[in-house]
Coordinates of N, CA, C and O in Angstrom, one line a residue:
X256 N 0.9 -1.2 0.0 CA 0.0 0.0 0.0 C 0.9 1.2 0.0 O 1.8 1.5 0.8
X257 N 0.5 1.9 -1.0 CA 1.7 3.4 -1.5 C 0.7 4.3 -1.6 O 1.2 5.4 -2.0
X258 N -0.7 4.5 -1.2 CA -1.7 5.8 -1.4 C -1.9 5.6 0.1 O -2.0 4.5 0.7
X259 N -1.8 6.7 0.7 CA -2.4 7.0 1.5 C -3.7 7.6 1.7 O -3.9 8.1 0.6
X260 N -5.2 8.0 2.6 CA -6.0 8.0 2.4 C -6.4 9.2 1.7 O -5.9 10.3 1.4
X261 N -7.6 8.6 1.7 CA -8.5 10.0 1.1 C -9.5 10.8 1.9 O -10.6 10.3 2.3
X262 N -8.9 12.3 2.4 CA -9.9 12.3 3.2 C -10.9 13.5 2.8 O -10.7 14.3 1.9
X263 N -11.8 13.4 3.4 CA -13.0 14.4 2.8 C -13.5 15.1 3.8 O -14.3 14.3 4.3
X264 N -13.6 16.0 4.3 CA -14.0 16.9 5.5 C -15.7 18.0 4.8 O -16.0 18.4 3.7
X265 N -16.4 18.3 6.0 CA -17.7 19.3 6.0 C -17.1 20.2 5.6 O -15.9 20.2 5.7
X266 N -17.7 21.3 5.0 CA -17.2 22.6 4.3 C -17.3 23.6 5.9 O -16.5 24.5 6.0
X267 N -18.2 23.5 6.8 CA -18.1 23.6 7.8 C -18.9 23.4 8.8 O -19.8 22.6 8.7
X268 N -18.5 24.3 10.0 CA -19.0 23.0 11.2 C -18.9 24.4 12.3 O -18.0 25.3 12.4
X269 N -20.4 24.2 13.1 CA -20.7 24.9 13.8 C -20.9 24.0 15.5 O -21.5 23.0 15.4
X270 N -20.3 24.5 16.9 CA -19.9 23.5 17.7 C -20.7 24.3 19.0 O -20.4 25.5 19.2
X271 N -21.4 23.9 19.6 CA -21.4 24.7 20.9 C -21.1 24.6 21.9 O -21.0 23.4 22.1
X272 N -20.9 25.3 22.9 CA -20.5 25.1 24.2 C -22.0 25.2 25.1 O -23.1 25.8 24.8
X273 N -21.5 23.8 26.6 CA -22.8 23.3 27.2 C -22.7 24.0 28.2 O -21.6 24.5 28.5
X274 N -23.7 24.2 28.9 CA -24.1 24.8 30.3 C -22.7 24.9 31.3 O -22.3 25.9 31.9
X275 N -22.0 23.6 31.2 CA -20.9 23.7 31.6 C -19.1 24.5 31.1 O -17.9 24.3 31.5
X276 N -19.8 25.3 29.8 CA -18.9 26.5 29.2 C -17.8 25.4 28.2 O -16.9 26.0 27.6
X277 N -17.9 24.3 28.1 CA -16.8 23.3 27.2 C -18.0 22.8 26.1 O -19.2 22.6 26.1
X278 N -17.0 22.8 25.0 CA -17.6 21.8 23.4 C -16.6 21.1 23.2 O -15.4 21.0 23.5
X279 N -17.3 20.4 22.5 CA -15.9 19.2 21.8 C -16.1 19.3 20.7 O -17.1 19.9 20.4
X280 N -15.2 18.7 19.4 CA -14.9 18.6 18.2 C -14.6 17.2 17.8 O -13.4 16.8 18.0
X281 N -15.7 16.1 16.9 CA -14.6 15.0 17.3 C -14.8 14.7 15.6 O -15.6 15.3 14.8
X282 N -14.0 13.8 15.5 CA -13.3 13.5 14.3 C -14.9 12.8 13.5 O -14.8 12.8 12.2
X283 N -15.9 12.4 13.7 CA -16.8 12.1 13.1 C -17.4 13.4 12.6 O -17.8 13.3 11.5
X284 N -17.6 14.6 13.4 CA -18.1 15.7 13.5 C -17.6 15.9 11.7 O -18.5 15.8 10.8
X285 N -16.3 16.1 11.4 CA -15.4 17.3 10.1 C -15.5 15.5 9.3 O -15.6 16.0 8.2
X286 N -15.5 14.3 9.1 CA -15.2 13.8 8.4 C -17.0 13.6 8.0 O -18.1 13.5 8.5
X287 N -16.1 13.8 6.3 CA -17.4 13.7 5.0 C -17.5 12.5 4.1 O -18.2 12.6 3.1
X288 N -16.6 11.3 4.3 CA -16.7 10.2 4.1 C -15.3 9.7 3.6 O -15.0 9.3 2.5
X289 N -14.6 9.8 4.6 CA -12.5 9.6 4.3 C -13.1 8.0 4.3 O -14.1 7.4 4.9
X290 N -11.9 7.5 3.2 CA -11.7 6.6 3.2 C -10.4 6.1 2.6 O -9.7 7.0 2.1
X291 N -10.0 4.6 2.5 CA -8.6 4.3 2.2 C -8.9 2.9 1.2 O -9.9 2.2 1.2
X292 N -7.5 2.8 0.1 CA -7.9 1.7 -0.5 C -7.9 0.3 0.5 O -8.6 -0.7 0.3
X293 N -7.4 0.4 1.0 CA -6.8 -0.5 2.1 C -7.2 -0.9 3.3 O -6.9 -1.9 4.0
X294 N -8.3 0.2 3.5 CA -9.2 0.2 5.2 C -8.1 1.2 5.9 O -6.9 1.0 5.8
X295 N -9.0 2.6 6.7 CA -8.6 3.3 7.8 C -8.1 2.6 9.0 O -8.5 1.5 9.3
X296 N -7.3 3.2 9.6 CA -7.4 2.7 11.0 C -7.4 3.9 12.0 O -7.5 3.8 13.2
X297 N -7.2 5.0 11.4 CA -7.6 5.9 12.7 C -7.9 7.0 12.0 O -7.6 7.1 10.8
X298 N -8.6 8.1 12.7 CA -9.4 9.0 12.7 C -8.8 9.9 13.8 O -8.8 9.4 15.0
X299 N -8.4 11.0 13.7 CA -7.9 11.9 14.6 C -8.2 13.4 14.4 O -8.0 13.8 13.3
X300 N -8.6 14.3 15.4 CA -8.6 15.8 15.5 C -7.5 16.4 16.0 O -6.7 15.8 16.6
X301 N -7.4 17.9 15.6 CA -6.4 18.9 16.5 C -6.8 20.1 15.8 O -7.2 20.4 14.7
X302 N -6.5 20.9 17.3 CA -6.7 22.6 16.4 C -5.7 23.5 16.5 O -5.9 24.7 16.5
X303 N -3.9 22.8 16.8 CA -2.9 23.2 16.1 C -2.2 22.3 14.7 O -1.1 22.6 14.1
X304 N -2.9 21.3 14.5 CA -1.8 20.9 13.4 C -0.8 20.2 14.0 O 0.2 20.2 13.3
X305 N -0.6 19.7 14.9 CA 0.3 19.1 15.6 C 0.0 17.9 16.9 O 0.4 16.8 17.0
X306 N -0.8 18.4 17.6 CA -1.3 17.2 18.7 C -2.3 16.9 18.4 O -3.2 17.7 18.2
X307 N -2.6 15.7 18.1 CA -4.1 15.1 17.4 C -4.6 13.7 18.5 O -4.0 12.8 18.9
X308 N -5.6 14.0 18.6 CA -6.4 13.4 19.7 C -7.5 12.5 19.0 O -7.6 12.0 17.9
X309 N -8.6 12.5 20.3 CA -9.9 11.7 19.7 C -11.0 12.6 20.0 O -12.2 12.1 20.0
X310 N -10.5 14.2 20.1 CA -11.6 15.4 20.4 C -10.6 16.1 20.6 O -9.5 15.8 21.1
X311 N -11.3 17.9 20.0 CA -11.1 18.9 20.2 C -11.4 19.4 21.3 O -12.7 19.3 21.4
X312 N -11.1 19.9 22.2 CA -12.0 20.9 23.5 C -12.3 22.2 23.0 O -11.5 22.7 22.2
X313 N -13.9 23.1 23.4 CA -13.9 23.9 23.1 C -13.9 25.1 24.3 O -13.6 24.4 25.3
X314 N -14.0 25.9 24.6 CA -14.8 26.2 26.3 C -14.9 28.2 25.6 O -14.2 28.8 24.8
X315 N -15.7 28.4 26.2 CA -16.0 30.1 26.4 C -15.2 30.9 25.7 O -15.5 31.9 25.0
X316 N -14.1 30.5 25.8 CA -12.9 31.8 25.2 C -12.9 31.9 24.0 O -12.6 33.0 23.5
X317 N -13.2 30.5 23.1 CA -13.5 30.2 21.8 C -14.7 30.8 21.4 O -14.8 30.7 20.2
X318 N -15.5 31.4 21.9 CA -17.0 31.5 21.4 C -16.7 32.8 20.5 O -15.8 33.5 20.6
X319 N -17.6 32.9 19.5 CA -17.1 33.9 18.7 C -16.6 33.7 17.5 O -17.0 34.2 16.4
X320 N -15.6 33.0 17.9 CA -14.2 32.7 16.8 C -14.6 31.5 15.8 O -15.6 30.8 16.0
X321 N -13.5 31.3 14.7 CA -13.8 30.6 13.6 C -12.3 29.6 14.0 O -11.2 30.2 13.8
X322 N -12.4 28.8 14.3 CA -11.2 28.0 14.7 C -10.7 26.7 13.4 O -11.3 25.7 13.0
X323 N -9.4 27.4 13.0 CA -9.5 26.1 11.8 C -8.8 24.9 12.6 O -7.9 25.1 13.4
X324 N -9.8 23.2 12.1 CA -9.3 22.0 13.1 C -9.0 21.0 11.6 O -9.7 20.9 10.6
X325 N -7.8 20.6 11.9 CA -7.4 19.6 11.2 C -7.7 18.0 11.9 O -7.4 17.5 13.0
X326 N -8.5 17.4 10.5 CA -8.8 16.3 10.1 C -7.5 15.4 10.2 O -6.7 15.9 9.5
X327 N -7.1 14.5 10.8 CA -5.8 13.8 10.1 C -6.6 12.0 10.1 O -7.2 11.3 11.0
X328 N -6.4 11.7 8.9 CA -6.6 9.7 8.5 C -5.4 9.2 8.5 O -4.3 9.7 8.1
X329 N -5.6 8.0 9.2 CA -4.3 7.2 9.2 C -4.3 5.5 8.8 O -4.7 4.7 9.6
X330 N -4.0 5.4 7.9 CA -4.2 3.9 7.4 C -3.2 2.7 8.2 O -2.3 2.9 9.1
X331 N -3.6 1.6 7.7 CA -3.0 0.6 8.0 C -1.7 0.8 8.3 O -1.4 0.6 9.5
X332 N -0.8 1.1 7.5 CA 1.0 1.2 7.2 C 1.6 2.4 7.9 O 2.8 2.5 8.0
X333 N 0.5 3.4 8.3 CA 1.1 4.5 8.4 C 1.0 5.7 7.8 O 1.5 6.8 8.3
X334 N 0.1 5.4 6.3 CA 0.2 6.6 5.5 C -1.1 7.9 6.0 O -2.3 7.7 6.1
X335 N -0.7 8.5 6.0 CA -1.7 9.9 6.4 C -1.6 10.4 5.3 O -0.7 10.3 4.4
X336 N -3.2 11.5 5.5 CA -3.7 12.7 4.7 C -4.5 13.2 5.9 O -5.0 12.4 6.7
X337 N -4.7 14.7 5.7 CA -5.5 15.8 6.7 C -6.0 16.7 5.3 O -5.8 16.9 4.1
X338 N -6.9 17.3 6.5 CA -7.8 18.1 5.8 C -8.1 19.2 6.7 O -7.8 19.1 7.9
X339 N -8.7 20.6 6.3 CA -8.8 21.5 7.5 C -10.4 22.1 7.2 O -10.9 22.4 6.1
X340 N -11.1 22.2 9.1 CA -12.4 22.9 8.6 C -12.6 23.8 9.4 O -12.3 23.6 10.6
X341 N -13.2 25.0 9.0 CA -13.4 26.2 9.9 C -14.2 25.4 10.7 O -14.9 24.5 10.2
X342 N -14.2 25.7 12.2 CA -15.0 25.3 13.1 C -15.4 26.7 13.9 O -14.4 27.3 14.4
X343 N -16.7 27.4 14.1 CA -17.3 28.3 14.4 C -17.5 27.6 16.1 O -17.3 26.4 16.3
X344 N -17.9 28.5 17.1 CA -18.0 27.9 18.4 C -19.1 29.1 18.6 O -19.1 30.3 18.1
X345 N -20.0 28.5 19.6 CA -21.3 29.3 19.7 C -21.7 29.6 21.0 O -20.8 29.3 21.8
X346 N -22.5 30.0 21.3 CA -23.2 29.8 22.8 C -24.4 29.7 22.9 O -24.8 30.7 22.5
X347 N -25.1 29.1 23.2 CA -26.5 29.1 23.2 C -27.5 29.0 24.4 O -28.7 29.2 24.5
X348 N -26.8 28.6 25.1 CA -27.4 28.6 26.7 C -27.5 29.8 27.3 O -26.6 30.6 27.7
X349 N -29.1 29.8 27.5 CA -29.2 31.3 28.4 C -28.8 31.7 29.5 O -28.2 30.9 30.1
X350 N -29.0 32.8 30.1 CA -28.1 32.7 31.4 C -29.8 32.0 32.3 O -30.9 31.7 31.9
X351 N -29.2 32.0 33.8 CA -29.8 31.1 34.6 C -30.5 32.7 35.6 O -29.6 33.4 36.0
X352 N -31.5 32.9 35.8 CA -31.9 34.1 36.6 C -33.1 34.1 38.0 O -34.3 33.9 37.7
X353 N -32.8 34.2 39.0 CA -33.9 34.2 39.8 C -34.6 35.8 40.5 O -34.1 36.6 41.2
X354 N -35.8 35.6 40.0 CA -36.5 37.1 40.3 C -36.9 36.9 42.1 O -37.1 35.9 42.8
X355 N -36.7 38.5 42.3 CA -36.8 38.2 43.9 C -38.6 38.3 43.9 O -39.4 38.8 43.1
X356 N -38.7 37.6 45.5 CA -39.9 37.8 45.9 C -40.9 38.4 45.5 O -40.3 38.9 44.5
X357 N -42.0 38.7 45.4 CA -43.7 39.4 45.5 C -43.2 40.5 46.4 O -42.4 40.1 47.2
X358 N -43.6 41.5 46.3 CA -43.7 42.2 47.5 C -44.9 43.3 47.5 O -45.6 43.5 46.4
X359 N -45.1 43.8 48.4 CA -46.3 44.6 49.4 C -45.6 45.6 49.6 O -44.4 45.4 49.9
X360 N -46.3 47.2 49.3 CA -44.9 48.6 49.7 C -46.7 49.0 49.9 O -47.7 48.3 49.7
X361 N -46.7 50.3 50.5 CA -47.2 51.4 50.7 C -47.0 52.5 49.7 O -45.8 52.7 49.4
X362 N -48.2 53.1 49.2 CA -48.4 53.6 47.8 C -47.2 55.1 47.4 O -47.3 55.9 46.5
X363 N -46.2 55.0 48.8 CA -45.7 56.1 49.0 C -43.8 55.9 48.5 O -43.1 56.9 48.3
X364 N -43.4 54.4 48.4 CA -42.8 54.0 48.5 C -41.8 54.0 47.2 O -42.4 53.4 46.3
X365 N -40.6 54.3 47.0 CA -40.2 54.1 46.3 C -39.6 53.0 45.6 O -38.5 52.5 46.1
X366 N -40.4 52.6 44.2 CA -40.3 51.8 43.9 C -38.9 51.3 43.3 O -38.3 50.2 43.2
X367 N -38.5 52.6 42.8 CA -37.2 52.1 41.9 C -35.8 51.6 42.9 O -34.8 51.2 42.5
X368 N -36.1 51.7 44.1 CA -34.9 51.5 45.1 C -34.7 49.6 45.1 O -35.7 49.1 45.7
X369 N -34.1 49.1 44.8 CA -33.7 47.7 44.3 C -33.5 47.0 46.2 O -33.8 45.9 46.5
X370 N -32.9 47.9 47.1 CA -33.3 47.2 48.6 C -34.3 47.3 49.1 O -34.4 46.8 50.3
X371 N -35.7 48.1 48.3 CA -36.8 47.8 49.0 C -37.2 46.9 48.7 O -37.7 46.1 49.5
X372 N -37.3 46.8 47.2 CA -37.9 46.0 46.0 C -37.6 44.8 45.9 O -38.5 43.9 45.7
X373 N -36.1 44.5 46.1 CA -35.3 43.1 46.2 C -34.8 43.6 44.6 O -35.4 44.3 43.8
X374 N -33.2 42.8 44.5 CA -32.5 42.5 43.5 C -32.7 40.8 43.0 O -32.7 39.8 43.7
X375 N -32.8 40.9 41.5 CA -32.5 39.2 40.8 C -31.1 39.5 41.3 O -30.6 40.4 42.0
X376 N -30.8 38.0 40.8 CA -29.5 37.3 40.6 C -29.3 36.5 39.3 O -30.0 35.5 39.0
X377 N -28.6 37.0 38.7 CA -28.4 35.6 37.5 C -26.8 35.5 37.3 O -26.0 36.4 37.6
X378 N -26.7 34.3 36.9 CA -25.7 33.6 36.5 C -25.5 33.2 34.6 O -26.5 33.3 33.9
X379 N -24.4 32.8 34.1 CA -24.5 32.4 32.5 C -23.7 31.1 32.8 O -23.6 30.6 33.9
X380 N -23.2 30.7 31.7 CA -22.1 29.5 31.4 C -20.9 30.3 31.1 O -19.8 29.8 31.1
X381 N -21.3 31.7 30.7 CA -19.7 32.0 29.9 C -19.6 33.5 30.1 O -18.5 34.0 30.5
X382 N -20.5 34.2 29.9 CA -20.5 35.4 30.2 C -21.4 36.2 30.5 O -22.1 36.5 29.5
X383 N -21.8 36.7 31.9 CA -23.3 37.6 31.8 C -23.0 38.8 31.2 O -21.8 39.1 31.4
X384 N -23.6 39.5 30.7 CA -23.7 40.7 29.9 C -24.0 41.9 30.8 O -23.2 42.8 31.1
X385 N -25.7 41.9 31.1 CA -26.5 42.4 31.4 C -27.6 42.1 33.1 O -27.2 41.2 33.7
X386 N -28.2 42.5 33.4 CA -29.0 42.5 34.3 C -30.4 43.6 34.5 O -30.7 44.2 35.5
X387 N -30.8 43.6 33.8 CA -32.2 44.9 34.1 C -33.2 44.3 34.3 O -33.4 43.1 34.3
X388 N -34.3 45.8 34.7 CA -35.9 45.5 34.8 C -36.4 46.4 34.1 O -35.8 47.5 33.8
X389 N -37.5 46.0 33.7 CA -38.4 47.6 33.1 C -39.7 47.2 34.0 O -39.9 46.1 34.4
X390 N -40.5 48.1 34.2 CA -42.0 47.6 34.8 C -42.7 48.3 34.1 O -42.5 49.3 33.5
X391 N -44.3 47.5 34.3 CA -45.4 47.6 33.5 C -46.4 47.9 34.8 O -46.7 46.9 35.5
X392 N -46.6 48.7 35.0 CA -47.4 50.0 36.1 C -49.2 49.5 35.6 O -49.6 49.5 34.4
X393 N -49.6 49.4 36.4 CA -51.1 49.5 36.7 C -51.5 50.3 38.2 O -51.8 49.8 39.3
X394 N -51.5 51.8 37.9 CA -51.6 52.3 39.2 C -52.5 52.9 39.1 O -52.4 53.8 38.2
X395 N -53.7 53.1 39.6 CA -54.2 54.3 40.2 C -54.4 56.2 39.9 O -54.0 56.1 38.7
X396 N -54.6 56.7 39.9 CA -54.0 58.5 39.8 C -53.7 58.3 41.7 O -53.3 59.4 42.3
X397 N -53.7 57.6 42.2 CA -53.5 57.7 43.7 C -52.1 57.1 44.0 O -51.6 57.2 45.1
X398 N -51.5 56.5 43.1 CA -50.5 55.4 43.1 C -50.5 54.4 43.9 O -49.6 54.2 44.8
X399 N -51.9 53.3 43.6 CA -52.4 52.4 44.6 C -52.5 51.3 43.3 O -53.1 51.7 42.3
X400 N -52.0 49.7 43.2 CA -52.4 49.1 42.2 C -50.8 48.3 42.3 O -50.1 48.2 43.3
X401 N -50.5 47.6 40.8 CA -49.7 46.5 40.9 C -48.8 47.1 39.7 O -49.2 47.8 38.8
X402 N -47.7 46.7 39.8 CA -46.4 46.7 38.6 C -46.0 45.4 38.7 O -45.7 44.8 39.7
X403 N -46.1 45.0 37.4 CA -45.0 44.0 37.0 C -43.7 44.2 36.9 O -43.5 45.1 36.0
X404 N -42.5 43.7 37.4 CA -41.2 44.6 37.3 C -40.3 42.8 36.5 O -40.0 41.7 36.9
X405 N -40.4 43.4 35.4 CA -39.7 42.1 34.2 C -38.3 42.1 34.7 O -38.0 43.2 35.3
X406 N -37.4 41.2 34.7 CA -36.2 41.3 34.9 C -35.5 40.4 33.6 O -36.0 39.4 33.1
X407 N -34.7 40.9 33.2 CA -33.7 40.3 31.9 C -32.4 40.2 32.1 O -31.7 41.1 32.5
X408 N -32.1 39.4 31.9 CA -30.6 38.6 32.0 C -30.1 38.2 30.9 O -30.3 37.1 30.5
X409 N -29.1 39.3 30.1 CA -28.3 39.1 29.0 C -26.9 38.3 29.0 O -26.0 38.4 29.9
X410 N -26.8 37.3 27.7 CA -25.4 37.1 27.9 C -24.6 37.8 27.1 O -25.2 38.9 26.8
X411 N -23.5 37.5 26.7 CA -22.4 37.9 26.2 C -22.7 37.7 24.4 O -22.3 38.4 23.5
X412 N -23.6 36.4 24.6 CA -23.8 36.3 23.2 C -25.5 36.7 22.7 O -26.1 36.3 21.7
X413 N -26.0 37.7 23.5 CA -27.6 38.0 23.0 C -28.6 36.9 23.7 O -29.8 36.9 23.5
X414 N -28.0 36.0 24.4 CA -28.9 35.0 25.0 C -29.7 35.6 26.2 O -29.1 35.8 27.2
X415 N -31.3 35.8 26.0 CA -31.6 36.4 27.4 C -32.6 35.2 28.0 O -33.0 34.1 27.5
X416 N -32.9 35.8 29.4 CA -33.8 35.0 29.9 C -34.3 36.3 30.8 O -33.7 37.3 31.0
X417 N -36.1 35.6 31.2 CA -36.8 37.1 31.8 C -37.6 36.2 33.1 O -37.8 35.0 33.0
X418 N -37.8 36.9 33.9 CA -38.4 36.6 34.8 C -39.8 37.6 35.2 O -40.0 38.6 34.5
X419 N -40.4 37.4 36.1 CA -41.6 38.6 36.7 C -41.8 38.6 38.1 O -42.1 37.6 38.8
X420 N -41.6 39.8 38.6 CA -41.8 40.0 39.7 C -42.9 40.7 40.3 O -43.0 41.9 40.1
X421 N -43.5 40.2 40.9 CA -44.9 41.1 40.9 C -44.8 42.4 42.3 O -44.1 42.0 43.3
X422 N -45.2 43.3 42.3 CA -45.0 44.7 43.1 C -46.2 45.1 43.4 O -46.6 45.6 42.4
X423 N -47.2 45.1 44.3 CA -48.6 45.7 45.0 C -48.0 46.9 45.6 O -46.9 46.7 46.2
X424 N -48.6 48.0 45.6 CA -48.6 49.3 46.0 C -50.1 49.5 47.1 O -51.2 49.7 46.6
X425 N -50.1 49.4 48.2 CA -51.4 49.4 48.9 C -51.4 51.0 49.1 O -50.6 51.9 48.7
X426 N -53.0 50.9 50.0 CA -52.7 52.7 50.5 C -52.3 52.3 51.6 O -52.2 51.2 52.1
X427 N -51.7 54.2 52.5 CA -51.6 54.1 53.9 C -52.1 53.6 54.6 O -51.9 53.7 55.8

């Protein structure tokens, strides 16, 4: 055996990262049907061109970026061919957010103060962005009634998630 394989890679390949902020890259992912006269015996990834595994890692710092990952086939005897494919890395997981409490104020109270009101909390996998509220007021001319106060939790990559907190305004 004097040919080494043939390998054939996706034109490209989009990968995401999980809740736990890591992706992987594996050699079935970029191959488009390598084959050898002879029968393959291995199948390998890397995303320098030099250490080739049985997976790529991806994690957070990648997101964004267009990472080129070489394919490498390896036949029976030894003989290799590679191939290279942009690998894009994404994020898709929203961030994680908890709206505080219900609460009860007096119609006097200021609502925009976030230690009266309570503050969310959110969390992402890779990067929080953002944090806000806007509210949707049903008051009164007395300012007696309820606001919805929405809370949104942006990531890094446009991923939001919203929560509701509900706000009663009584009288004196």
């Amino acid at each position: 055996d004097d040919d080494p394989p043939q390998v054939i890679c996706t034109t490209e390949l989009q990968v995401a990262v999980s809740a736990n902020g890591l992706g992987f890259v594996l050699p079935a992912s970029l191959d488009a049907g390598t084959w050898d006269n002879c029968g393959l015996l291995l199948l390998e990834v890397s995303r320098d061109g030099e250490n080739f595994g049985s997976a790529v890692q991806v994690n957070c710092t990648d997101v964004g970026a267009t990472l080129p990952v070489t394919l490498r086939a390896t036949d029976g005897v030894g003989l290799e061919n590679f191939c290279v494919v942009d690998v894009v890395v994404r994020d898709f997981v929203k961030p994680t957010l908890n709206c505080p409490a219900a609460v009860n104020l007096n119609c006097g109270a200021d609502i925009q103060n976030i230690q009266i009101t309570g503050q969310a909390s959110a969390t992402d996998n890779c990067a929080l962005q953002s944090l806000t509220f806007s509210d949707a007021s049903n008051l009164n001319a007395c300012g007696v009634g309820t606001i919805q106060r929405i809370w949104t939790a942006t990531d890094a990559e446009g991923n939001t998630k919203t929560c509701l907190q509900p706000i009663t305004l009584n009288t004196i």
